[in-house]
């Protein structure tokens, strides 16, 4: 395998790990954080700090200053993904929605992604549709479990957050964005700024937590949940099919529920365990078209290299 292909494959694997595992853990961390922080204030500070750090780091590495069009494009993506998407999840968990339930609602992202992709003429494979359908069977199974109960308002908020995230993800492929991690920096600065303004307008108290858990939760969300995981997500949106990039939404509930069992003492029944098996199978189905396409591309590159005349 050529060195370039090996590096590309390693980057993809690391990005998927960040989405599947790190983002799965952020639901529990958000639940811990909102016990000490006002929800919009915490979310706003999270992205403002992470975006500013990433912005300064990119400038120090010689990245060009984003243009006005790139600020507008990145701002729109940041508003949809972070202000509406992540902000909605944070509000839902603050209102009492369990971390596993919040992750479960976000599992609707791939379905919304496929539907919104039709607006731009995207054609989805049968395997992708089958994976989405199987994933929603897993969602139904999770809803049968005792631990997956939520209020109607919480369900509406989390579904709106999922739809906003999906629409922003698809639209981001057609908007002028800065190159590389600078796009994530712009999106987090704008999205975090909007959340901070929302915090001020809603009358949230401008207070900081008195407990170490609150500060640790914010630090974890800044470094791991935002800088690492969100940048990985934006990288995948540029290099894989949208359905594969959003397949994390089927794994995150599994991670969130397991972490709830280990660290929060939550119990899980037979329905939840069955749902996890179905969800993992759905992820495999959604990812198969992308993995097949990359396998064919590698074979084609190897075949081309073999037939080239030696210099």
PDB file of C-alpha atoms in Angstrom, residues 56-63:
ATOM      1  CA  UNK A  56      -4.678  31.223  16.749  1.00  0.00           C
ATOM      2  CA  UNK A  57      -2.920  27.882  16.214  1.00  0.00           C
ATOM      3  CA  UNK A  58      -3.826  27.877  12.519  1.00  0.00           C
ATOM      4  CA  UNK A  59      -2.618  31.447  12.024  1.00  0.00           C
ATOM      5  CA  UNK A  60       0.678  30.576  13.730  1.00  0.00           C
ATOM      6  CA  UNK A  61       1.122  27.741  11.226  1.00  0.00           C
ATOM      7  CA  UNK A  62       0.737  30.123   8.302  1.00  0.00           C
ATOM      8  CA  UNK A  63      -2.927  29.495   7.452  1.00  0.00           C
TER       9      UNK A  63
END
